[in-house]
Structure formats: structure tokens, C-alpha cells
Amino acid sequence: MNRYIKLPDAVFNYNLNATELMVYTALQKHANIFGRCIVKHSTIAQLIGATAGTVSRATKALKNKGLIFIHTCRNRKTGEQIANGYTLESFTGGYTKLPVNIHAYKLPKSVFKVYTYLLKCRCNKSLEAVPSLSQMVSALHMSKRTVIDAVTYLQQHLYLSKERYDRKTDNRIGHNRHVVFTPALRAIMLRLVIAAKKAQKKIRATLSQKVTRVAKNYFTKFSYSIAYPTKTVNRLHHKMGFYLLI
């Protein structure tokens, strides 16, 4: 099995929409070292969260743009079509290593496209990607609002960290700096966030119990001082504890 999905950098020059890019990366995931694969539309559809019809239209678009070649695979005995075979166009130059389970993230289509582009721009050592907003809009053929919303989504779901400005030496405002996390680093951060939330819940529960206990003690002493009946004290305990736990 491939350790990563190889996405040629030249693919971004073909003006693919988000669905076509997702289908192309799915084909790359199934392709062998010669760029060939045999896979059903339903298999790709299940992988990227789309319908078989959407996959069929996307593969035709990829074929028309010269990125893939399609040939029919049939049963030798019955002659029935069992799947489509694909040969991906080979490219020279650089390529981007996408996480092999990137489709399991279930990213929205526009977010997926922005995420792959940031991975393309990322430095392997510092994990930083510094494309400007106008550069991303031009390369991805998307609106500024869509790109901004996609980056915000990635930041909220711990796929990256963004520093608002990167100051240049002459004190002018530079590009945004995105630190795009590796899958291993993101997994660690998710564990830390989950642990922090659990600890916070325990602290809140403990604090609520202490406040309730203090309030009960106070009302107990107060009720004894003015000779409240026992039933009234218990009713006060119940009400006070209920409101504090809310």
C-alpha cells in the first residue's frame, strides 16, 4: 500500500474544480507505480463522499483535460463491463505528498482544495506555507471569501495554525504564515485538546460540588438558628443544589 498520495504540482495548472481534484487524488491513491489502476465508480464515490454519477462526470472532465486515459475492463467470459481502467498522465517536476488517508478527513470540497494547495506550498522543514491571499485565489480559481472560510475551517479543526502577519525587515505587512501540521502532529494535538476538555469538565464538576456543599451547610445552620422544620431544610437543599448545578 502507498505510504502517501503523490500529487504532481503541475495539476494545479489545469484549473480543476474541487470535485475533479478529489477524484484525481482518489485515482492516485489506487494507482500503481506506473500510474495505472482499475477501480469502480462506486468505490471512488464511497471514498470521497459523492455519488457514482458525480465521479463519472469528473473522470470524463479529467480525460478531456488530458490528465487521465480511460479504458474499459470487461469480464473475459461474459464480456460484461466490470470496472474502468485508468492511466494517469505522467509529469516531470515537483510533487506534493498528501496523507494517504486524506479522504477519511471528510473535508468539504472547497476546504480540501485549499488544504492540498497549502500542502504544496509548505516547507518540509519548518512546515510553513506563506502564499498570499491573492496568490491562492489566482491559483485555485476561487473567491476570496471561499478561501478565507476554508482557512478558518482548517484552523478551527487543527489542520493548521495561522499567524496573522509576517513582518518584513522594513516593517511592511507581509503574507499570512500558515503552519500546516503533519498527521502525526495533529493527532498529538487532538489528544491534548481532548484531555484538556476532560480535565476542565472534572474541575467544573468538583467546583460545583464544593459550592453546593458550602451552600447546604450554610442553609442548614441558618435553618437551625430560626428553628425551620426538617422538611423545609431538605427542600432548600434540593433547590439550591439544582440551581448551582445548572
Coordinates of N, CA and C in Angstrom, one line a residue:
M1 N 0.8 -1.2 0.0 CA 0.0 0.0 0.0 C 0.9 1.2 0.0
N2 N 0.4 2.3 -0.7 CA 1.2 3.5 -0.8 C 1.2 4.2 0.6
R3 N 2.4 4.8 0.9 CA 2.5 5.5 2.2 C 2.0 6.9 2.1
Y4 N 1.8 7.4 0.9 CA 1.3 8.7 0.7 C 0.7 8.8 -0.7
I5 N -0.1 9.9 -1.0 CA -0.6 10.1 -2.3 C 0.3 11.1 -3.0
K6 N 0.7 10.8 -4.2 CA 1.6 11.7 -4.9 C 0.8 12.6 -5.9
L7 N 0.8 13.8 -5.6 CA 0.1 14.8 -6.4 C 1.0 15.7 -7.1
P8 N 1.2 15.6 -8.4 CA 2.1 16.5 -9.2 C 1.7 17.9 -9.0
D9 N 2.7 18.8 -8.9 CA 2.4 20.2 -8.7 C 1.8 20.8 -10.0
A10 N 2.1 20.2 -11.1 CA 1.6 20.7 -12.4 C 0.0 20.6 -12.5
V11 N -0.6 19.7 -11.7 CA -2.0 19.5 -11.7 C -2.8 20.8 -11.4
F12 N -2.2 21.7 -10.6 CA -2.9 23.0 -10.2 C -2.9 23.9 -11.4
N13 N -2.2 23.6 -12.5 CA -2.3 24.5 -13.7 C -3.4 24.1 -14.6
Y14 N -4.2 23.0 -14.3 CA -5.3 22.6 -15.2 C -6.7 23.1 -14.7
N15 N -6.7 24.0 -13.8 CA -8.0 24.6 -13.4 C -9.0 23.6 -13.0
L16 N -8.7 22.6 -12.2 CA -9.6 21.6 -11.8 C -10.5 22.2 -10.7
N17 N -11.8 21.8 -10.7 CA -12.7 22.2 -9.6 C -12.4 21.2 -8.5
A18 N -13.1 21.5 -7.3 CA -12.8 20.7 -6.1 C -13.1 19.2 -6.3
T19 N -14.3 18.9 -7.0 CA -14.7 17.5 -7.1 C -13.7 16.8 -8.0
E20 N -13.2 17.4 -9.1 CA -12.3 16.8 -10.0 C -10.9 16.6 -9.3
L21 N -10.5 17.5 -8.5 CA -9.3 17.3 -7.7 C -9.4 16.1 -6.7
M22 N -10.6 16.0 -6.1 CA -10.8 14.9 -5.1 C -10.8 13.5 -5.9
V23 N -11.4 13.5 -7.1 CA -11.4 12.3 -7.8 C -10.0 11.9 -8.3
Y24 N -9.3 12.9 -8.8 CA -7.9 12.7 -9.3 C -7.0 12.2 -8.1
T25 N -7.1 12.7 -6.9 CA -6.3 12.2 -5.8 C -6.8 10.8 -5.4
A26 N -8.1 10.5 -5.6 CA -8.5 9.1 -5.3 C -7.9 8.1 -6.3
L27 N -7.8 8.5 -7.6 CA -7.2 7.7 -8.6 C -5.7 7.5 -8.3
Q28 N -5.1 8.6 -7.8 CA -3.7 8.5 -7.5 C -3.5 7.5 -6.3
K29 N -4.4 7.5 -5.4 CA -4.3 6.6 -4.2 C -4.4 5.2 -4.6
H30 N -5.1 4.8 -5.7 CA -5.3 3.4 -6.1 C -4.2 3.1 -7.2
A31 N -3.5 4.0 -7.8 CA -2.6 3.8 -8.9 C -1.4 3.1 -8.4
N32 N -0.8 2.3 -9.3 CA 0.5 1.6 -9.0 C 1.6 2.5 -9.5
I33 N 2.8 2.0 -9.4 CA 4.0 2.8 -9.7 C 4.0 3.3 -11.2
F34 N 3.2 2.6 -12.0 CA 3.2 3.0 -13.5 C 2.0 4.0 -13.7
G35 N 1.3 4.4 -12.7 CA 0.2 5.3 -12.8 C -1.1 4.6 -13.4
R36 N -1.3 3.4 -13.2 CA -2.4 2.6 -13.7 C -3.2 2.1 -12.5
C37 N -4.5 2.0 -12.7 CA -5.4 1.4 -11.7 C -6.7 1.0 -12.3
I38 N -7.4 0.0 -11.7 CA -8.7 -0.4 -12.1 C -9.6 -0.3 -10.9
V39 N -10.6 0.6 -11.0 CA -11.4 0.9 -9.8 C -12.8 1.3 -10.3
K40 N -13.8 0.9 -9.5 CA -15.2 1.2 -9.9 C -15.5 2.6 -9.4
H41 N -16.5 3.2 -10.1 CA -17.0 4.5 -9.8 C -17.6 4.5 -8.3
S42 N -18.3 3.4 -8.0 CA -18.9 3.3 -6.6 C -17.8 3.3 -5.5
T43 N -16.6 2.7 -5.8 CA -15.5 2.7 -4.9 C -15.0 4.1 -4.6
I44 N -14.8 4.8 -5.7 CA -14.3 6.2 -5.6 C -15.4 7.1 -4.9
A45 N -16.6 6.9 -5.3 CA -17.7 7.7 -4.7 C -17.8 7.5 -3.2
Q46 N -17.6 6.2 -2.7 CA -17.6 6.0 -1.3 C -16.4 6.6 -0.6
L47 N -15.3 6.6 -1.3 CA -14.1 7.2 -0.7 C -14.2 8.7 -0.5
I48 N -14.7 9.4 -1.5 CA -14.7 10.9 -1.4 C -16.1 11.4 -0.9
G49 N -17.1 10.6 -0.7 CA -18.4 11.0 -0.2 C -19.2 11.7 -1.3
A50 N -19.2 11.1 -2.5 CA -20.0 11.6 -3.6 C -20.8 10.5 -4.2
T51 N -21.6 10.8 -5.3 CA -22.4 9.8 -6.0 C -21.6 9.2 -7.2
A52 N -21.9 8.1 -7.6 CA -21.3 7.5 -8.8 C -21.4 8.3 -10.0
G53 N -22.5 9.0 -10.2 CA -22.7 9.9 -11.3 C -21.8 11.1 -11.3
T54 N -21.6 11.6 -10.1 CA -20.6 12.7 -9.9 C -19.2 12.3 -10.3
V55 N -18.8 11.1 -9.9 CA -17.5 10.5 -10.2 C -17.3 10.3 -11.7
S56 N -18.4 9.8 -12.3 CA -18.4 9.6 -13.8 C -18.1 10.9 -14.5
R57 N -18.9 11.9 -14.1 CA -18.7 13.2 -14.8 C -17.3 13.8 -14.5
A58 N -16.8 13.6 -13.3 CA -15.4 14.1 -13.0 C -14.4 13.4 -13.8
T59 N -14.5 12.1 -14.0 CA -13.5 11.3 -14.7 C -13.5 11.7 -16.2
K60 N -14.7 12.0 -16.7 CA -14.8 12.5 -18.1 C -14.1 13.8 -18.3
A61 N -14.3 14.7 -17.3 CA -13.7 16.0 -17.3 C -12.1 15.9 -17.3
L62 N -11.7 15.0 -16.4 CA -10.2 14.8 -16.3 C -9.7 14.2 -17.6
K63 N -10.4 13.4 -18.3 CA -10.0 12.8 -19.6 C -9.9 13.9 -20.6
N64 N -10.9 14.8 -20.6 CA -10.9 15.9 -21.6 C -9.8 16.9 -21.4
K65 N -9.4 17.0 -20.2 CA -8.3 17.9 -19.8 C -6.9 17.3 -20.0
G66 N -6.9 16.0 -20.4 CA -5.6 15.3 -20.7 C -4.9 14.8 -19.5
L67 N -5.6 14.7 -18.3 CA -4.9 14.2 -17.1 C -5.0 12.7 -17.0
I68 N -6.0 12.0 -17.6 CA -6.1 10.6 -17.4 C -6.5 10.0 -18.8
F69 N -6.3 8.7 -18.9 CA -6.8 7.9 -20.1 C -7.7 6.9 -19.5
I70 N -8.9 6.7 -20.1 CA -9.9 5.7 -19.6 C -10.0 4.5 -20.6
H71 N -9.9 3.3 -20.1 CA -10.2 2.1 -20.9 C -11.1 1.2 -20.1
T72 N -12.0 0.5 -20.8 CA -13.0 -0.3 -20.2 C -12.4 -1.7 -19.9
C73 N -12.7 -2.2 -18.7 CA -12.3 -3.6 -18.3 C -13.6 -4.4 -18.3
R74 N -13.5 -5.6 -19.0 CA -14.7 -6.5 -19.1 C -14.3 -7.9 -18.6
N75 N -15.4 -8.5 -18.3 CA -15.3 -9.9 -17.9 C -14.9 -10.8 -19.1
R76 N -13.9 -11.6 -19.0 CA -13.4 -12.4 -20.2 C -14.5 -13.4 -20.7
K77 N -15.3 -13.9 -19.7 CA -16.2 -14.9 -20.1 C -17.5 -14.3 -20.6
T78 N -18.1 -13.3 -19.9 CA -19.4 -12.8 -20.3 C -19.3 -11.5 -21.2
G79 N -18.1 -10.9 -21.2 CA -18.0 -9.6 -21.9 C -18.6 -8.4 -21.2
E80 N -19.1 -8.7 -20.0 CA -19.7 -7.6 -19.2 C -18.7 -6.6 -18.6
Q81 N -19.0 -5.3 -18.7 CA -18.1 -4.3 -18.1 C -18.1 -4.5 -16.6
I82 N -16.9 -4.6 -16.0 CA -16.8 -4.8 -14.5 C -16.3 -3.6 -13.8
A83 N -15.5 -2.8 -14.5 CA -14.9 -1.5 -14.0 C -14.2 -0.8 -15.1
N84 N -13.8 0.4 -14.7 CA -13.0 1.2 -15.6 C -11.5 1.1 -15.2
G85 N -10.7 1.1 -16.3 CA -9.2 1.2 -16.0 C -8.8 2.6 -16.3
Y86 N -7.8 3.1 -15.6 CA -7.3 4.4 -15.7 C -5.8 4.4 -15.8
T87 N -5.3 5.3 -16.7 CA -3.9 5.5 -16.8 C -3.7 7.0 -16.6
L88 N -2.9 7.4 -15.5 CA -2.7 8.8 -15.2 C -1.5 9.3 -16.0
E89 N -1.7 10.5 -16.5 CA -0.6 11.2 -17.3 C 0.6 11.4 -16.3
S90 N 1.7 11.1 -16.8 CA 3.0 11.3 -16.0 C 3.5 12.7 -16.2
F91 N 4.0 13.3 -15.1 CA 4.5 14.7 -15.1 C 5.9 14.7 -14.6
T92 N 6.7 15.6 -15.1 CA 8.0 15.9 -14.6 C 7.9 17.1 -13.6
G93 N 8.9 17.2 -12.8 CA 8.9 18.3 -11.9 C 8.5 17.9 -10.5
G94 N 8.2 18.9 -9.7 CA 7.9 18.6 -8.3 C 6.5 17.9 -8.0
Y95 N 6.3 17.4 -6.9 CA 5.1 16.9 -6.5 C 4.9 17.0 -5.0
T96 N 3.6 16.9 -4.5 CA 3.3 17.0 -3.1 C 2.9 15.7 -2.6
K97 N 3.3 15.4 -1.3 CA 2.9 14.2 -0.6 C 1.7 14.5 0.2
L98 N 0.6 13.9 -0.2 CA -0.6 14.1 0.6 C -0.8 12.9 1.5
P99 N -1.3 13.1 2.7 CA -1.6 12.0 3.6 C -2.4 10.9 2.9
V100 N -2.0 9.7 3.1 CA -2.7 8.6 2.4 C -4.2 8.5 2.8
N101 N -4.5 8.9 4.0 CA -5.9 8.8 4.5 C -6.6 10.2 4.4
I102 N -6.2 11.1 3.5 CA -6.7 12.4 3.4 C -8.2 12.4 3.2
H103 N -8.7 11.4 2.4 CA -10.1 11.4 2.2 C -11.0 11.0 3.4
A104 N -10.3 10.4 4.3 CA -11.0 10.0 5.6 C -11.3 11.2 6.5
Y105 N -10.6 12.3 6.2 CA -10.9 13.5 6.9 C -12.3 14.1 6.7
K106 N -12.8 13.7 5.6 CA -14.2 14.2 5.2 C -14.3 15.7 5.1
L107 N -13.3 16.3 4.5 CA -13.2 17.8 4.4 C -14.3 18.2 3.4
P108 N -14.9 19.4 3.6 CA -15.7 19.9 2.5 C -14.9 20.2 1.2
K109 N -15.5 20.2 0.1 CA -14.8 20.2 -1.2 C -13.8 21.4 -1.3
S110 N -14.4 22.6 -1.0 CA -13.5 23.8 -1.1 C -12.4 23.8 -0.1
V111 N -12.6 23.2 1.0 CA -11.6 23.1 2.1 C -10.5 22.1 1.6
F112 N -10.9 21.0 1.0 CA -10.0 20.0 0.5 C -9.0 20.7 -0.5
K113 N -9.6 21.5 -1.4 CA -8.8 22.1 -2.4 C -7.8 23.1 -1.8
V114 N -8.2 23.9 -0.9 CA -7.3 24.8 -0.2 C -6.2 24.1 0.6
Y115 N -6.6 23.0 1.3 CA -5.7 22.2 2.1 C -4.6 21.6 1.2
T116 N -4.9 21.1 0.1 CA -3.9 20.5 -0.8 C -3.0 21.5 -1.3
Y117 N -3.5 22.7 -1.6 CA -2.6 23.8 -2.1 C -1.6 24.2 -1.0
L118 N -2.1 24.3 0.2 CA -1.2 24.7 1.3 C -0.2 23.7 1.5
L119 N -0.5 22.4 1.4 CA 0.5 21.3 1.5 C 1.5 21.5 0.4
K120 N 1.1 21.9 -0.8 CA 2.0 22.1 -1.9 C 3.0 23.2 -1.6
C121 N 2.5 24.3 -0.9 CA 3.4 25.4 -0.6 C 4.2 25.2 0.6
R122 N 3.9 24.2 1.4 CA 4.5 24.0 2.7 C 6.0 23.6 2.6
C123 N 6.8 24.2 3.5 CA 8.2 23.9 3.6 C 8.3 22.6 4.5
N124 N 9.0 21.6 4.0 CA 9.1 20.3 4.7 C 9.8 20.5 6.1
K125 N 10.7 21.4 6.2 CA 11.4 21.5 7.5 C 10.6 22.4 8.5
S126 N 10.2 23.6 8.1 CA 9.5 24.5 9.0 C 8.0 24.2 9.1
L127 N 7.5 23.5 8.1 CA 6.0 23.2 8.0 C 5.2 24.5 7.7
E128 N 5.9 25.5 7.3 CA 5.2 26.8 7.0 C 4.9 26.9 5.5
A129 N 3.7 27.5 5.3 CA 3.3 27.8 3.9 C 2.9 29.3 3.9
V130 N 3.5 30.1 3.0 CA 3.3 31.6 3.1 C 2.7 32.1 1.8
P131 N 1.8 31.5 1.1 CA 1.2 32.1 0.0 C 0.3 33.3 0.4
S132 N 0.2 34.3 -0.4 CA -0.7 35.4 -0.2 C -2.1 35.0 -0.5
L133 N -3.0 35.8 0.0 CA -4.4 35.5 -0.3 C -4.7 35.6 -1.8
S134 N -4.2 36.7 -2.4 CA -4.4 36.9 -3.9 C -3.7 35.7 -4.7
Q135 N -2.6 35.2 -4.2 CA -1.9 34.1 -4.9 C -2.8 32.9 -4.8
M136 N -3.4 32.6 -3.7 CA -4.3 31.4 -3.5 C -5.5 31.6 -4.4
V137 N -6.1 32.8 -4.4 CA -7.3 33.0 -5.2 C -7.0 32.7 -6.7
S138 N -5.8 33.2 -7.1 CA -5.5 33.1 -8.6 C -5.2 31.6 -8.9
A139 N -4.4 30.9 -8.0 CA -4.0 29.6 -8.3 C -5.2 28.6 -8.2
L140 N -6.1 28.8 -7.3 CA -7.2 27.9 -7.1 C -8.5 28.3 -7.8
H141 N -8.5 29.5 -8.4 CA -9.7 30.0 -9.1 C -11.0 29.9 -8.2
M142 N -10.8 30.5 -7.0 CA -11.8 30.6 -6.0 C -11.9 32.0 -5.6
S143 N -13.1 32.3 -4.9 CA -13.3 33.7 -4.4 C -12.5 33.9 -3.1
K144 N -12.2 35.1 -2.8 CA -11.5 35.4 -1.5 C -12.3 34.9 -0.3
R145 N -13.6 35.1 -0.3 CA -14.4 34.7 0.8 C -14.3 33.2 1.0
T146 N -14.4 32.4 -0.1 CA -14.3 30.9 0.0 C -12.9 30.5 0.5
V147 N -11.9 31.1 0.1 CA -10.5 30.8 0.6 C -10.4 31.1 2.1
I148 N -10.9 32.3 2.5 CA -10.8 32.7 3.9 C -11.6 31.7 4.8
D149 N -12.8 31.4 4.3 CA -13.6 30.4 5.1 C -13.0 29.1 5.2
A150 N -12.3 28.6 4.1 CA -11.6 27.3 4.1 C -10.5 27.3 5.1
V151 N -9.7 28.4 5.1 CA -8.5 28.5 6.0 C -9.0 28.5 7.5
T152 N -10.1 29.3 7.7 CA -10.7 29.3 9.0 C -11.2 27.9 9.5
Y153 N -11.8 27.2 8.6 CA -12.2 25.8 8.9 C -11.0 24.9 9.3
L154 N -9.9 25.0 8.5 CA -8.7 24.2 8.8 C -8.1 24.6 10.1
Q155 N -8.1 25.9 10.4 CA -7.6 26.4 11.7 C -8.4 25.9 12.9
Q156 N -9.7 25.9 12.7 CA -10.6 25.5 13.8 C -10.5 24.0 14.1
H157 N -10.2 23.2 13.1 CA -10.2 21.8 13.2 C -8.7 21.3 13.3
L158 N -7.8 22.2 13.6 CA -6.4 21.8 14.0 C -5.6 21.2 12.8
Y159 N -5.9 21.6 11.6 CA -5.1 21.2 10.4 C -3.9 22.2 10.2
L160 N -4.1 23.4 10.7 CA -3.0 24.3 10.6 C -3.2 25.4 11.7
S161 N -2.1 26.2 11.8 CA -2.1 27.3 12.7 C -1.7 28.6 11.9
K162 N -2.4 29.6 12.0 CA -2.2 30.8 11.2 C -1.8 32.0 12.0
E163 N -0.6 32.6 11.7 CA -0.2 33.9 12.3 C -0.7 35.0 11.4
R164 N -1.3 36.0 11.9 CA -1.9 37.0 11.1 C -1.0 37.7 10.1
Y165 N 0.2 38.1 10.6 CA 1.1 38.8 9.7 C 2.5 38.3 9.9
D166 N 3.2 38.3 8.8 CA 4.7 38.1 8.9 C 5.4 39.4 8.6
R167 N 5.9 40.0 9.6 CA 6.5 41.3 9.4 C 7.8 41.2 8.6
K168 N 8.0 42.1 7.6 CA 9.2 42.1 6.8 C 10.2 43.0 7.5
T169 N 11.5 43.0 7.0 CA 12.5 43.8 7.7 C 12.3 45.3 7.6
D170 N 11.5 45.7 6.6 CA 11.2 47.2 6.5 C 9.9 47.5 7.2
N171 N 9.4 46.6 8.0 CA 8.2 46.9 8.8 C 6.9 47.0 8.0
R172 N 7.0 46.5 6.7 CA 5.7 46.4 6.0 C 5.0 45.1 6.3
I173 N 3.7 45.2 6.1 CA 2.9 44.0 6.3 C 3.1 42.9 5.2
G174 N 3.5 41.7 5.6 CA 3.7 40.7 4.6 C 2.6 39.7 4.5
H175 N 2.9 38.5 4.0 CA 1.9 37.5 3.8 C 1.5 36.8 5.1
N176 N 0.3 36.2 5.1 CA 0.0 35.3 6.3 C 0.9 34.1 6.3
R177 N 1.2 33.6 7.5 CA 2.0 32.4 7.6 C 1.2 31.3 8.2
H178 N 1.1 30.2 7.4 CA 0.3 29.1 7.8 C 1.3 27.9 8.2
V179 N 1.2 27.4 9.4 CA 1.9 26.2 9.8 C 1.0 25.0 9.6
V180 N 1.2 24.3 8.6 CA 0.4 23.1 8.2 C 0.9 21.9 8.9
F181 N 0.1 21.3 9.9 CA 0.6 20.2 10.7 C 0.6 18.9 9.9
T182 N 1.6 18.1 10.3 CA 1.6 16.7 9.8 C 0.5 15.9 10.5
P183 N 0.1 14.8 9.9 CA -0.9 13.9 10.5 C -0.5 13.5 11.9
A184 N 0.7 13.2 12.1 CA 1.2 12.7 13.5 C 1.1 13.9 14.5
L185 N 1.5 15.1 14.1 CA 1.5 16.2 15.0 C 0.0 16.6 15.3
R186 N -0.8 16.5 14.3 CA -2.3 16.8 14.5 C -2.9 15.8 15.5
A187 N -2.5 14.5 15.4 CA -3.1 13.5 16.2 C -2.7 13.8 17.7
I188 N -1.4 14.2 17.9 CA -1.0 14.6 19.3 C -1.8 15.7 19.8
M189 N -2.0 16.8 19.0 CA -2.7 18.0 19.4 C -4.2 17.6 19.7
L190 N -4.8 16.8 18.9 CA -6.1 16.4 19.2 C -6.2 15.7 20.6
R191 N -5.3 14.8 20.9 CA -5.3 14.1 22.2 C -5.1 15.1 23.3
L192 N -4.3 16.1 23.1 CA -4.1 17.1 24.1 C -5.4 17.9 24.4
V193 N -6.1 18.3 23.3 CA -7.3 19.1 23.4 C -8.4 18.3 24.1
I194 N -8.5 17.0 23.7 CA -9.5 16.1 24.4 C -9.2 16.0 25.9
A195 N -7.9 15.8 26.2 CA -7.5 15.6 27.6 C -7.8 16.9 28.4
A196 N -7.5 18.1 27.8 CA -7.8 19.4 28.4 C -9.3 19.6 28.7
K197 N -10.1 19.2 27.7 CA -11.6 19.3 27.9 C -12.1 18.4 29.0
K198 N -11.5 17.2 29.1 CA -11.9 16.3 30.2 C -11.5 16.8 31.5
A199 N -10.3 17.4 31.6 CA -9.8 17.9 32.8 C -10.7 19.1 33.2
Q200 N -11.1 20.0 32.3 CA -11.9 21.1 32.5 C -13.3 20.7 33.1
K201 N -13.8 19.6 32.5 CA -15.1 19.1 33.0 C -15.0 18.7 34.4
K202 N -13.9 18.0 34.8 CA -13.7 17.5 36.1 C -13.6 18.6 37.1
I203 N -12.9 19.7 36.7 CA -12.7 20.9 37.5 C -14.0 21.5 37.8
R204 N -14.8 21.7 36.7 CA -16.1 22.3 36.9 C -17.0 21.5 37.8
A205 N -17.0 20.2 37.6 CA -17.9 19.3 38.4 C -17.4 19.4 39.9
T206 N -16.1 19.4 40.1 CA -15.6 19.4 41.5 C -16.0 20.8 42.2
L207 N -15.8 21.9 41.4 CA -16.1 23.2 41.9 C -17.6 23.3 42.2
S208 N -18.5 22.8 41.4 CA -19.9 22.8 41.6 C -20.3 22.0 42.8
Q209 N -19.7 20.9 43.0 CA -19.9 20.1 44.2 C -19.5 20.8 45.5
K210 N -18.4 21.5 45.5 CA -17.9 22.2 46.6 C -18.9 23.4 47.0
V211 N -19.3 24.1 45.9 CA -20.2 25.3 46.1 C -21.5 24.8 46.7
T212 N -22.0 23.7 46.1 CA -23.3 23.1 46.6 C -23.2 22.7 48.1
R213 N -22.0 22.0 48.4 CA -21.8 21.6 49.8 C -21.8 22.8 50.8
V214 N -21.1 23.8 50.4 CA -21.0 25.0 51.3 C -22.4 25.6 51.4
A215 N -23.1 25.7 50.3 CA -24.5 26.3 50.4 C -25.4 25.5 51.3
K216 N -25.3 24.2 51.2 CA -26.1 23.3 52.1 C -25.8 23.5 53.5
N217 N -24.5 23.6 53.8 CA -24.0 23.8 55.2 C -24.6 25.1 55.7
Y218 N -24.5 26.2 54.9 CA -25.0 27.5 55.3 C -26.5 27.5 55.6
F219 N -27.3 26.9 54.7 CA -28.7 26.8 54.9 C -29.1 25.9 56.1
T220 N -28.3 24.9 56.3 CA -28.6 24.0 57.5 C -28.4 24.8 58.8
K221 N -27.3 25.5 58.9 CA -27.0 26.4 60.1 C -28.1 27.4 60.2
F222 N -28.4 28.1 59.1 CA -29.4 29.1 59.1 C -30.8 28.6 59.5
S223 N -31.1 27.4 59.1 CA -32.4 26.8 59.4 C -32.5 26.5 60.9
Y224 N -31.4 26.0 61.4 CA -31.4 25.6 62.8 C -31.5 26.9 63.7
S225 N -30.9 28.0 63.3 CA -31.0 29.2 64.1 C -32.3 29.8 64.2
I226 N -33.2 29.5 63.2 CA -34.6 30.1 63.3 C -35.6 29.0 63.4
A227 N -35.1 27.8 63.7 CA -36.0 26.6 64.0 C -36.9 26.3 62.8
Y228 N -36.3 26.1 61.6 CA -37.0 25.7 60.5 C -37.3 24.2 60.6
P229 N -38.5 23.7 60.2 CA -38.7 22.3 60.2 C -37.7 21.5 59.2
T230 N -37.6 20.3 59.5 CA -36.6 19.4 58.7 C -37.0 19.4 57.2
K231 N -38.3 19.2 56.9 CA -38.8 19.2 55.5 C -38.4 20.4 54.7
T232 N -38.5 21.6 55.4 CA -38.2 22.8 54.7 C -36.7 22.9 54.4
V233 N -35.9 22.5 55.3 CA -34.4 22.4 55.1 C -34.1 21.6 53.9
N234 N -34.7 20.4 53.9 CA -34.4 19.5 52.8 C -34.8 20.0 51.4
R235 N -36.0 20.7 51.4 CA -36.4 21.4 50.2 C -35.5 22.5 49.8
L236 N -34.9 23.2 50.7 CA -34.0 24.3 50.4 C -32.7 23.7 49.8
H237 N -32.3 22.6 50.4 CA -31.1 21.8 49.9 C -31.3 21.4 48.5
H238 N -32.4 20.9 48.2 CA -32.7 20.4 46.8 C -32.7 21.5 45.8
K239 N -33.4 22.6 46.1 CA -33.5 23.7 45.2 C -32.1 24.4 45.0
M240 N -31.4 24.6 46.0 CA -30.1 25.2 45.9 C -29.1 24.4 45.1
G241 N -29.1 23.1 45.3 CA -28.2 22.2 44.6 C -28.6 22.2 43.1
F242 N -29.9 22.2 42.8 CA -30.4 22.2 41.4 C -29.9 23.4 40.7
Y243 N -30.1 24.6 41.3 CA -29.7 25.8 40.6 C -28.2 25.9 40.4
L244 N -27.4 25.5 41.4 CA -26.0 25.6 41.2 C -25.5 24.6 40.2
L245 N -26.1 23.5 40.0 CA -25.6 22.5 39.0 C -26.0 22.9 37.6
I246 N -27.0 23.8 37.5 CA -27.3 24.3 36.2 C -26.2 25.2 35.7

